[in-house]
mmCIF file of N, CA and C in Angstrom:
data_model
loop_
_atom_site.group_PDB
_atom_site.id
_atom_site.type_symbol
_atom_site.label_atom_id
_atom_site.label_comp_id
_atom_site.label_asym_id
_atom_site.label_seq_id
_atom_site.Cartn_x
_atom_site.Cartn_y
_atom_site.Cartn_z
ATOM 1 N N MET A 24 9.376 -2.138 109.568
ATOM 2 C CA MET A 24 8.275 -3.075 109.367
ATOM 3 C C MET A 24 8.295 -3.514 107.912
ATOM 4 N N ASN A 25 8.199 -4.809 107.681
ATOM 5 C CA ASN A 25 8.235 -5.277 106.297
ATOM 6 C C ASN A 25 6.865 -5.136 105.632
ATOM 7 N N ALA A 26 6.858 -5.256 104.314
ATOM 8 C CA ALA A 26 5.643 -5.019 103.530
ATOM 9 C C ALA A 26 4.544 -6.016 103.853
ATOM 10 N N ARG A 27 4.911 -7.276 104.121
ATOM 11 C CA ARG A 27 3.889 -8.290 104.427
ATOM 12 C C ARG A 27 3.146 -7.963 105.717
ATOM 13 N N ARG A 28 3.870 -7.529 106.723
ATOM 14 C CA ARG A 28 3.205 -7.165 107.987
ATOM 15 C C ARG A 28 2.322 -5.941 107.803
ATOM 16 N N LEU A 29 2.790 -4.983 106.995
ATOM 17 C CA LEU A 29 1.994 -3.785 106.754
ATOM 18 C C LEU A 29 0.685 -4.139 106.051
ATOM 19 N N VAL A 30 0.752 -4.993 105.031
ATOM 20 C CA VAL A 30 -0.465 -5.401 104.323
ATOM 21 C C VAL A 30 -1.402 -6.152 105.267
ATOM 22 N N LEU A 31 -0.850 -7.019 106.115
ATOM 23 C CA LEU A 31 -1.676 -7.752 107.075
ATOM 24 C C LEU A 31 -2.369 -6.795 108.041
ATOM 25 N N MET A 32 -1.633 -5.812 108.548
ATOM 26 C CA MET A 32 -2.225 -4.848 109.484
ATOM 27 C C MET A 32 -3.313 -4.019 108.808
ATOM 28 N N ILE A 33 -3.073 -3.575 107.573
ATOM 29 C CA ILE A 33 -4.078 -2.789 106.845
ATOM 30 C C ILE A 33 -5.322 -3.631 106.587
ATOM 31 N N THR A 34 -5.129 -4.901 106.229
ATOM 32 C CA THR A 34 -6.271 -5.791 105.987
ATOM 33 C C THR A 34 -7.093 -5.984 107.250
ATOM 34 N N LEU A 35 -6.417 -6.260 108.363
ATOM 35 C CA LEU A 35 -7.138 -6.442 109.631
ATOM 36 C C LEU A 35 -7.875 -5.162 110.028
ATOM 37 N N PHE A 36 -7.236 -4.020 109.821
ATOM 38 C CA PHE A 36 -7.897 -2.747 110.118
ATOM 39 C C PHE A 36 -9.123 -2.566 109.219
ATOM 40 N N GLY A 37 -8.990 -2.914 107.933
ATOM 41 C CA GLY A 37 -10.120 -2.782 107.010
ATOM 42 C C GLY A 37 -11.291 -3.662 107.388
ATOM 43 N N VAL A 38 -11.005 -4.894 107.805
ATOM 44 C CA VAL A 38 -12.074 -5.801 108.234
ATOM 45 C C VAL A 38 -12.745 -5.259 109.499
ATOM 46 N N ALA A 39 -11.941 -4.805 110.446
ATOM 47 C CA ALA A 39 -12.507 -4.264 111.691
ATOM 48 C C ALA A 39 -13.325 -3.003 111.417
ATOM 49 N N ALA A 40 -12.820 -2.117 110.566
ATOM 50 C CA ALA A 40 -13.553 -0.891 110.250
ATOM 51 C C ALA A 40 -14.856 -1.201 109.524
ATOM 52 N N THR A 41 -14.833 -2.177 108.616
ATOM 53 C CA THR A 41 -16.055 -2.567 107.909
ATOM 54 C C THR A 41 -17.081 -3.156 108.873
ATOM 55 N N ALA A 42 -16.620 -3.997 109.805
ATOM 56 C CA ALA A 42 -17.529 -4.576 110.803
ATOM 57 C C ALA A 42 -18.132 -3.486 111.683
ATOM 58 N N LEU A 43 -17.315 -2.514 112.078
ATOM 59 C CA LEU A 43 -17.820 -1.418 112.907
ATOM 60 C C LEU A 43 -18.846 -0.589 112.143
ATOM 61 N N LEU A 44 -18.531 -0.246 110.911
ATOM 62 C CA LEU A 44 -19.449 0.547 110.100
ATOM 63 C C LEU A 44 -20.778 -0.168 109.910
ATOM 64 N N LEU A 45 -20.721 -1.465 109.586
ATOM 65 C CA LEU A 45 -21.959 -2.211 109.371
ATOM 66 C C LEU A 45 -22.752 -2.379 110.661
ATOM 67 N N SER A 46 -22.069 -2.458 111.799
ATOM 68 C CA SER A 46 -22.802 -2.572 113.067
ATOM 69 C C SER A 46 -23.459 -1.250 113.444
ATOM 70 N N LEU A 47 -22.869 -0.135 113.042
ATOM 71 C CA LEU A 47 -23.460 1.168 113.330
ATOM 72 C C LEU A 47 -24.678 1.447 112.454
ATOM 73 N N VAL A 48 -24.700 0.887 111.250
ATOM 74 C CA VAL A 48 -25.832 1.076 110.342
ATOM 75 C C VAL A 48 -27.083 0.436 110.934
ATOM 76 N N GLY A 49 -26.906 -0.692 111.590
ATOM 77 C CA GLY A 49 -28.036 -1.357 112.242
ATOM 78 C C GLY A 49 -28.692 -2.390 111.354
ATOM 79 N N ASN A 50 -29.361 -3.309 112.006
ATOM 80 C CA ASN A 50 -30.004 -4.418 111.293
ATOM 81 C C ASN A 50 -31.205 -3.963 110.464
ATOM 82 N N ASP A 51 -31.782 -2.836 110.819
ATOM 83 C CA ASP A 51 -32.962 -2.365 110.088
ATOM 84 C C ASP A 51 -32.628 -2.058 108.629
ATOM 85 N N HIS A 52 -31.391 -1.687 108.352
ATOM 86 C CA HIS A 52 -30.998 -1.275 107.007
ATOM 87 C C HIS A 52 -30.292 -2.375 106.217
ATOM 88 N N LEU A 53 -30.077 -3.487 106.835
ATOM 89 C CA LEU A 53 -29.406 -4.591 106.131
ATOM 90 C C LEU A 53 -30.430 -5.622 105.706
ATOM 91 N N ALA A 54 -30.294 -6.095 104.493
ATOM 92 C CA ALA A 54 -31.248 -7.082 103.986
ATOM 93 C C ALA A 54 -31.197 -8.337 104.824
ATOM 94 N N ASP A 55 -30.006 -8.839 105.094
ATOM 95 C CA ASP A 55 -29.849 -9.986 105.971
ATOM 96 C C ASP A 55 -28.386 -10.089 106.404
ATOM 97 N N ALA A 56 -28.083 -11.042 107.222
ATOM 98 C CA ALA A 56 -26.734 -11.187 107.766
ATOM 99 C C ALA A 56 -25.713 -11.541 106.691
ATOM 100 N N SER A 57 -26.159 -12.073 105.582
ATOM 101 C CA SER A 57 -25.217 -12.436 104.519
ATOM 102 C C SER A 57 -24.544 -11.214 103.908
ATOM 103 N N ALA A 58 -25.183 -10.069 103.958
ATOM 104 C CA ALA A 58 -24.567 -8.843 103.450
ATOM 105 C C ALA A 58 -23.341 -8.485 104.277
ATOM 106 N N VAL A 59 -23.430 -8.654 105.572
ATOM 107 C CA VAL A 59 -22.304 -8.368 106.462
ATOM 108 C C VAL A 59 -21.167 -9.338 106.182
ATOM 109 N N VAL A 60 -21.490 -10.602 106.097
ATOM 110 C CA VAL A 60 -20.478 -11.620 105.851
ATOM 111 C C VAL A 60 -19.807 -11.381 104.497
ATOM 112 N N SER A 61 -20.582 -11.039 103.476
ATOM 113 C CA SER A 61 -20.031 -10.790 102.141
ATOM 114 C C SER A 61 -19.089 -9.593 102.136
ATOM 115 N N ALA A 62 -19.468 -8.535 102.817
ATOM 116 C CA ALA A 62 -18.620 -7.346 102.866
ATOM 117 C C ALA A 62 -17.302 -7.633 103.580
ATOM 118 N N LEU A 63 -17.361 -8.317 104.699
ATOM 119 C CA LEU A 63 -16.139 -8.658 105.430
ATOM 120 C C LEU A 63 -15.245 -9.593 104.614
ATOM 121 N N ALA A 64 -15.855 -10.543 103.932
ATOM 122 C CA ALA A 64 -15.086 -11.468 103.107
ATOM 123 C C ALA A 64 -14.425 -10.741 101.943
ATOM 124 N N ALA A 65 -15.108 -9.764 101.363
ATOM 125 C CA ALA A 65 -14.536 -8.999 100.249
ATOM 126 C C ALA A 65 -13.316 -8.205 100.697
ATOM 127 N N VAL A 66 -13.407 -7.549 101.848
ATOM 128 C CA VAL A 66 -12.266 -6.791 102.362
ATOM 129 C C VAL A 66 -11.104 -7.727 102.674
ATOM 130 N N ALA A 67 -11.395 -8.852 103.299
ATOM 131 C CA ALA A 67 -10.342 -9.819 103.622
ATOM 132 C C ALA A 67 -9.714 -10.383 102.350
ATOM 133 N N ALA A 68 -10.508 -10.641 101.320
ATOM 134 C CA ALA A 68 -9.982 -11.181 100.063
ATOM 135 C C ALA A 68 -9.045 -10.198 99.383
ATOM 136 N N LEU A 69 -9.365 -8.919 99.441
ATOM 137 C CA LEU A 69 -8.471 -7.914 98.868
ATOM 138 C C LEU A 69 -7.127 -7.917 99.597
ATOM 139 N N GLY A 70 -7.159 -8.008 100.907
ATOM 140 C CA GLY A 70 -5.920 -8.047 101.690
ATOM 141 C C GLY A 70 -5.099 -9.289 101.408
ATOM 142 N N VAL A 71 -5.756 -10.427 101.296
ATOM 143 C CA VAL A 71 -5.045 -11.679 101.012
ATOM 144 C C VAL A 71 -4.425 -11.621 99.612
ATOM 145 N N ALA A 72 -5.139 -11.056 98.663
ATOM 146 C CA ALA A 72 -4.605 -10.938 97.300
ATOM 147 C C ALA A 72 -3.372 -10.031 97.287
ATOM 148 N N ALA A 73 -3.422 -8.913 97.998
ATOM 149 C CA ALA A 73 -2.257 -8.015 98.066
ATOM 150 C C ALA A 73 -1.094 -8.701 98.768
ATOM 151 N N TRP A 74 -1.381 -9.423 99.840
ATOM 152 C CA TRP A 74 -0.329 -10.124 100.592
ATOM 153 C C TRP A 74 0.339 -11.191 99.726
ATOM 154 N N ALA A 75 -0.451 -11.924 98.950
ATOM 155 C CA ALA A 75 0.084 -12.988 98.099
ATOM 156 C C ALA A 75 0.911 -12.429 96.947
ATOM 157 N N ALA A 76 0.621 -11.210 96.521
ATOM 158 C CA ALA A 76 1.352 -10.611 95.412
ATOM 159 C C ALA A 76 2.731 -10.111 95.823
ATOM 160 N N LEU A 77 2.962 -9.931 97.112
ATOM 161 C CA LEU A 77 4.257 -9.439 97.573
ATOM 162 C C LEU A 77 5.313 -10.532 97.470
ATOM 163 N N PRO A 78 6.551 -10.139 97.170
ATOM 164 C CA PRO A 78 7.612 -11.147 97.106
ATOM 165 C C PRO A 78 7.892 -11.715 98.491
ATOM 166 N N GLY A 79 8.109 -13.016 98.548
ATOM 167 C CA GLY A 79 8.404 -13.670 99.816
ATOM 168 C C GLY A 79 9.897 -13.820 100.016
ATOM 169 N N ARG A 80 10.264 -14.554 100.997
ATOM 170 C CA ARG A 80 11.676 -14.843 101.226
ATOM 171 C C ARG A 80 12.213 -15.659 100.068
ATOM 172 N N ARG A 81 13.451 -15.423 99.762
ATOM 173 C CA ARG A 81 14.073 -16.154 98.672
ATOM 174 C C ARG A 81 14.339 -17.586 99.092
ATOM 175 N N ALA A 82 14.055 -18.489 98.179
ATOM 176 C CA ALA A 82 14.319 -19.901 98.452
ATOM 177 C C ALA A 82 15.819 -20.115 98.538
ATOM 178 N N GLY A 83 16.224 -21.061 99.336
ATOM 179 C CA GLY A 83 17.639 -21.379 99.439
ATOM 180 C C GLY A 83 18.377 -20.550 100.473
ATOM 181 N N GLY A 84 17.670 -19.768 101.246
ATOM 182 C CA GLY A 84 18.307 -18.954 102.269
ATOM 183 C C GLY A 84 18.695 -19.803 103.475
ATOM 184 N N ILE A 85 19.717 -19.334 104.192
ATOM 185 C CA ILE A 85 20.179 -20.026 105.399
ATOM 186 C C ILE A 85 20.114 -19.048 106.559
ATOM 187 N N ARG A 86 19.490 -19.478 107.661
ATOM 188 C CA ARG A 86 19.442 -18.685 108.888
ATOM 189 C C ARG A 86 20.039 -19.518 110.015
ATOM 190 N N VAL A 87 20.988 -18.932 110.714
ATOM 191 C CA VAL A 87 21.623 -19.598 111.841
ATOM 192 C C VAL A 87 21.618 -18.633 113.016
ATOM 193 N N SER A 88 21.237 -19.124 114.198
ATOM 194 C CA SER A 88 21.257 -18.247 115.364
ATOM 195 C C SER A 88 21.564 -19.033 116.632
ATOM 196 N N ASP A 89 22.195 -18.337 117.559
ATOM 197 C CA ASP A 89 22.466 -18.846 118.906
ATOM 198 C C ASP A 89 23.171 -20.201 118.896
ATOM 199 N N THR A 90 24.314 -20.256 118.231
ATOM 200 C CA THR A 90 25.093 -21.493 118.179
ATOM 201 C C THR A 90 26.053 -21.566 119.355
ATOM 202 N N GLY A 91 26.595 -22.726 119.591
ATOM 203 C CA GLY A 91 27.543 -22.936 120.681
ATOM 204 C C GLY A 91 28.970 -22.638 120.253
ATOM 205 N N PRO A 92 29.930 -22.882 121.149
ATOM 206 C CA PRO A 92 31.329 -22.602 120.834
ATOM 207 C C PRO A 92 31.903 -23.618 119.854
ATOM 208 N N ALA A 93 32.969 -23.208 119.152
ATOM 209 C CA ALA A 93 33.672 -24.088 118.220
ATOM 210 C C ALA A 93 35.157 -24.074 118.593
ATOM 211 N N GLU A 94 35.751 -25.247 118.636
ATOM 212 C CA GLU A 94 37.160 -25.355 119.022
ATOM 213 C C GLU A 94 37.874 -26.310 118.073
ATOM 214 N N ALA A 95 39.025 -25.859 117.542
ATOM 215 C CA ALA A 95 39.812 -26.684 116.610
ATOM 216 C C ALA A 95 41.247 -26.769 117.102
ATOM 217 N N ARG A 96 41.829 -27.958 117.015
ATOM 218 C CA ARG A 96 43.226 -28.191 117.402
ATOM 219 C C ARG A 96 43.940 -28.931 116.278
ATOM 220 N N GLY A 97 45.246 -28.758 116.223
ATOM 221 C CA GLY A 97 46.036 -29.444 115.201
ATOM 222 C C GLY A 97 45.605 -29.007 113.816
ATOM 223 N N SER A 98 45.368 -29.940 112.949
ATOM 224 C CA SER A 98 44.945 -29.601 111.585
ATOM 225 C C SER A 98 43.420 -29.564 111.468
ATOM 226 N N GLY A 99 42.742 -29.548 112.600
ATOM 227 C CA GLY A 99 41.278 -29.567 112.599
ATOM 228 C C GLY A 99 40.665 -28.238 112.212
ATOM 229 N N SER A 100 39.378 -28.291 111.943
ATOM 230 C CA SER A 100 38.615 -27.120 111.536
ATOM 231 C C SER A 100 37.279 -27.138 112.265
ATOM 232 N N ALA A 101 36.836 -25.983 112.733
ATOM 233 C CA ALA A 101 35.563 -25.907 113.451
ATOM 234 C C ALA A 101 34.844 -24.608 113.084
ATOM 235 N N VAL A 102 33.513 -24.672 113.003
ATOM 236 C CA VAL A 102 32.708 -23.496 112.676
ATOM 237 C C VAL A 102 31.548 -23.400 113.658
ATOM 238 N N SER A 103 31.437 -22.261 114.303
ATOM 239 C CA SER A 103 30.261 -21.963 115.114
ATOM 240 C C SER A 103 29.426 -21.000 114.288
ATOM 241 N N GLY A 104 28.564 -21.530 113.480
ATOM 242 C CA GLY A 104 27.784 -20.729 112.540
ATOM 243 C C GLY A 104 27.415 -21.580 111.352
ATOM 244 N N VAL A 105 27.901 -21.195 110.173
ATOM 245 C CA VAL A 105 27.560 -21.926 108.951
ATOM 246 C C VAL A 105 28.748 -21.926 107.992
ATOM 247 N N THR A 106 28.923 -23.036 107.287
ATOM 248 C CA THR A 106 29.894 -23.155 106.206
ATOM 249 C C THR A 106 29.126 -23.336 104.912
ATOM 250 N N ALA A 107 29.467 -22.531 103.903
ATOM 251 C CA ALA A 107 28.761 -22.593 102.626
ATOM 252 C C ALA A 107 29.747 -22.395 101.491
ATOM 253 N N PRO A 108 29.426 -22.914 100.308
ATOM 254 C CA PRO A 108 30.292 -22.693 99.149
ATOM 255 C C PRO A 108 30.360 -21.203 98.802
ATOM 256 N N ALA A 109 31.508 -20.732 98.361
ATOM 257 C CA ALA A 109 31.698 -19.309 98.060
ATOM 258 C C ALA A 109 30.790 -18.833 96.930
ATOM 259 N N GLY A 110 30.476 -19.665 95.969
ATOM 260 C CA GLY A 110 29.651 -19.261 94.844
ATOM 261 C C GLY A 110 28.167 -19.463 95.042
ATOM 262 N N ARG A 111 27.746 -19.789 96.244
ATOM 263 C CA ARG A 111 26.343 -20.120 96.521
ATOM 264 C C ARG A 111 25.460 -18.883 96.386
ATOM 265 N N SER A 112 24.254 -19.087 95.888
ATOM 266 C CA SER A 112 23.299 -17.984 95.793
ATOM 267 C C SER A 112 22.320 -18.071 96.955
ATOM 268 N N GLY A 113 21.673 -16.984 97.244
ATOM 269 C CA GLY A 113 20.722 -16.938 98.352
ATOM 270 C C GLY A 113 21.315 -16.228 99.547
ATOM 271 N N GLU A 114 20.445 -15.807 100.424
ATOM 272 C CA GLU A 114 20.843 -15.035 101.594
ATOM 273 C C GLU A 114 21.359 -15.941 102.704
ATOM 274 N N ILE A 115 22.392 -15.482 103.390
ATOM 275 C CA ILE A 115 22.893 -16.165 104.580
ATOM 276 C C ILE A 115 22.776 -15.185 105.733
ATOM 277 N N SER A 116 22.067 -15.571 106.773
ATOM 278 C CA SER A 116 21.871 -14.716 107.936
ATOM 279 C C SER A 116 22.371 -15.451 109.173
ATOM 280 N N VAL A 117 23.319 -14.842 109.887
ATOM 281 C CA VAL A 117 23.902 -15.455 111.073
ATOM 282 C C VAL A 117 23.795 -14.465 112.228
ATOM 283 N N ARG A 118 23.304 -14.951 113.377
ATOM 284 C CA ARG A 118 23.115 -14.084 114.540
ATOM 285 C C ARG A 118 23.457 -14.873 115.803
ATOM 286 N N GLY A 119 24.196 -14.263 116.696
ATOM 287 C CA GLY A 119 24.465 -14.865 117.999
ATOM 288 C C GLY A 119 25.304 -16.127 117.944
ATOM 289 N N THR A 120 26.356 -16.136 117.122
ATOM 290 C CA THR A 120 27.191 -17.335 117.054
ATOM 291 C C THR A 120 28.091 -17.434 118.276
ATOM 292 N N GLY A 121 28.528 -18.645 118.542
ATOM 293 C CA GLY A 121 29.365 -18.899 119.714
ATOM 294 C C GLY A 121 30.817 -18.516 119.497
ATOM 295 N N ARG A 122 31.583 -18.644 120.553
ATOM 296 C CA ARG A 122 33.013 -18.343 120.533
ATOM 297 C C ARG A 122 33.728 -19.397 119.697
ATOM 298 N N ALA A 123 34.699 -18.948 118.867
ATOM 299 C CA ALA A 123 35.489 -19.869 118.047
ATOM 300 C C ALA A 123 36.947 -19.778 118.498
ATOM 301 N N GLU A 124 37.552 -20.930 118.746
ATOM 302 C CA GLU A 124 38.935 -20.956 119.241
ATOM 303 C C GLU A 124 39.729 -21.998 118.465
ATOM 304 N N ALA A 125 40.942 -21.607 118.031
ATOM 305 C CA ALA A 125 41.824 -22.521 117.307
ATOM 306 C C ALA A 125 43.186 -22.543 117.994
ATOM 307 N N ALA A 126 43.801 -23.722 118.045
ATOM 308 C CA ALA A 126 45.131 -23.875 118.640
ATOM 309 C C ALA A 126 45.935 -24.877 117.824
ATOM 310 N N ASP A 127 47.242 -24.782 117.908
ATOM 311 C CA ASP A 127 48.157 -25.740 117.268
ATOM 312 C C ASP A 127 47.905 -25.878 115.764
ATOM 313 N N GLY A 128 47.649 -24.754 115.078
ATOM 314 C CA GLY A 128 47.466 -24.797 113.631
ATOM 315 C C GLY A 128 46.044 -25.070 113.177
ATOM 316 N N GLY A 129 45.113 -25.179 114.102
ATOM 317 C CA GLY A 129 43.708 -25.406 113.725
ATOM 318 C C GLY A 129 43.077 -24.139 113.164
ATOM 319 N N GLU A 130 41.893 -24.290 112.615
ATOM 320 C CA GLU A 130 41.182 -23.152 112.029
ATOM 321 C C GLU A 130 39.754 -23.145 112.579
ATOM 322 N N ALA A 131 39.361 -22.018 113.181
ATOM 323 C CA ALA A 131 38.015 -21.908 113.762
ATOM 324 C C ALA A 131 37.349 -20.625 113.267
ATOM 325 N N THR A 132 36.042 -20.713 113.030
ATOM 326 C CA THR A 132 35.272 -19.574 112.548
ATOM 327 C C THR A 132 34.005 -19.408 113.376
ATOM 328 N N SER A 133 33.726 -18.182 113.765
ATOM 329 C CA SER A 133 32.457 -17.865 114.413
ATOM 330 C C SER A 133 31.703 -16.942 113.455
ATOM 331 N N GLY A 134 30.661 -17.445 112.847
ATOM 332 C CA GLY A 134 29.913 -16.683 111.861
ATOM 333 C C GLY A 134 29.727 -17.480 110.591
ATOM 334 N N VAL A 135 30.212 -16.936 109.478
ATOM 335 C CA VAL A 135 30.058 -17.563 108.168
ATOM 336 C C VAL A 135 31.434 -17.889 107.593
ATOM 337 N N ARG A 136 31.591 -19.118 107.148
ATOM 338 C CA ARG A 136 32.814 -19.510 106.442
ATOM 339 C C ARG A 136 32.411 -19.896 105.025
ATOM 340 N N LEU A 137 32.937 -19.151 104.061
ATOM 341 C CA LEU A 137 32.692 -19.467 102.656
ATOM 342 C C LEU A 137 33.888 -20.239 102.140
ATOM 343 N N SER A 138 33.638 -21.372 101.519
ATOM 344 C CA SER A 138 34.752 -22.200 101.031
ATOM 345 C C SER A 138 34.727 -22.337 99.528
#
């Protein structure tokens, strides 16, 4: 489980627990409904602040999934996946690429081809 999902789950649990606690206290002990709303908003704000502070996905990433087959003949070239420059920065994620087939001197890649 990644950190963002964990923070989201903890925040949702905190809001639910705060709502349950305030409902058990009863209306007789609360000044008005705004106290409940303020408490829930405070717990949610803490969770959102923690979630926003976590690092996100890196910009410039490439995700490829479930591609079709690639076929190259002669001097042709085919890629079932992704082609990227060899010096490129950022994450490349490839999943479920199709079959790659080359004939008569062709070049085929299933997955990632760095050029």
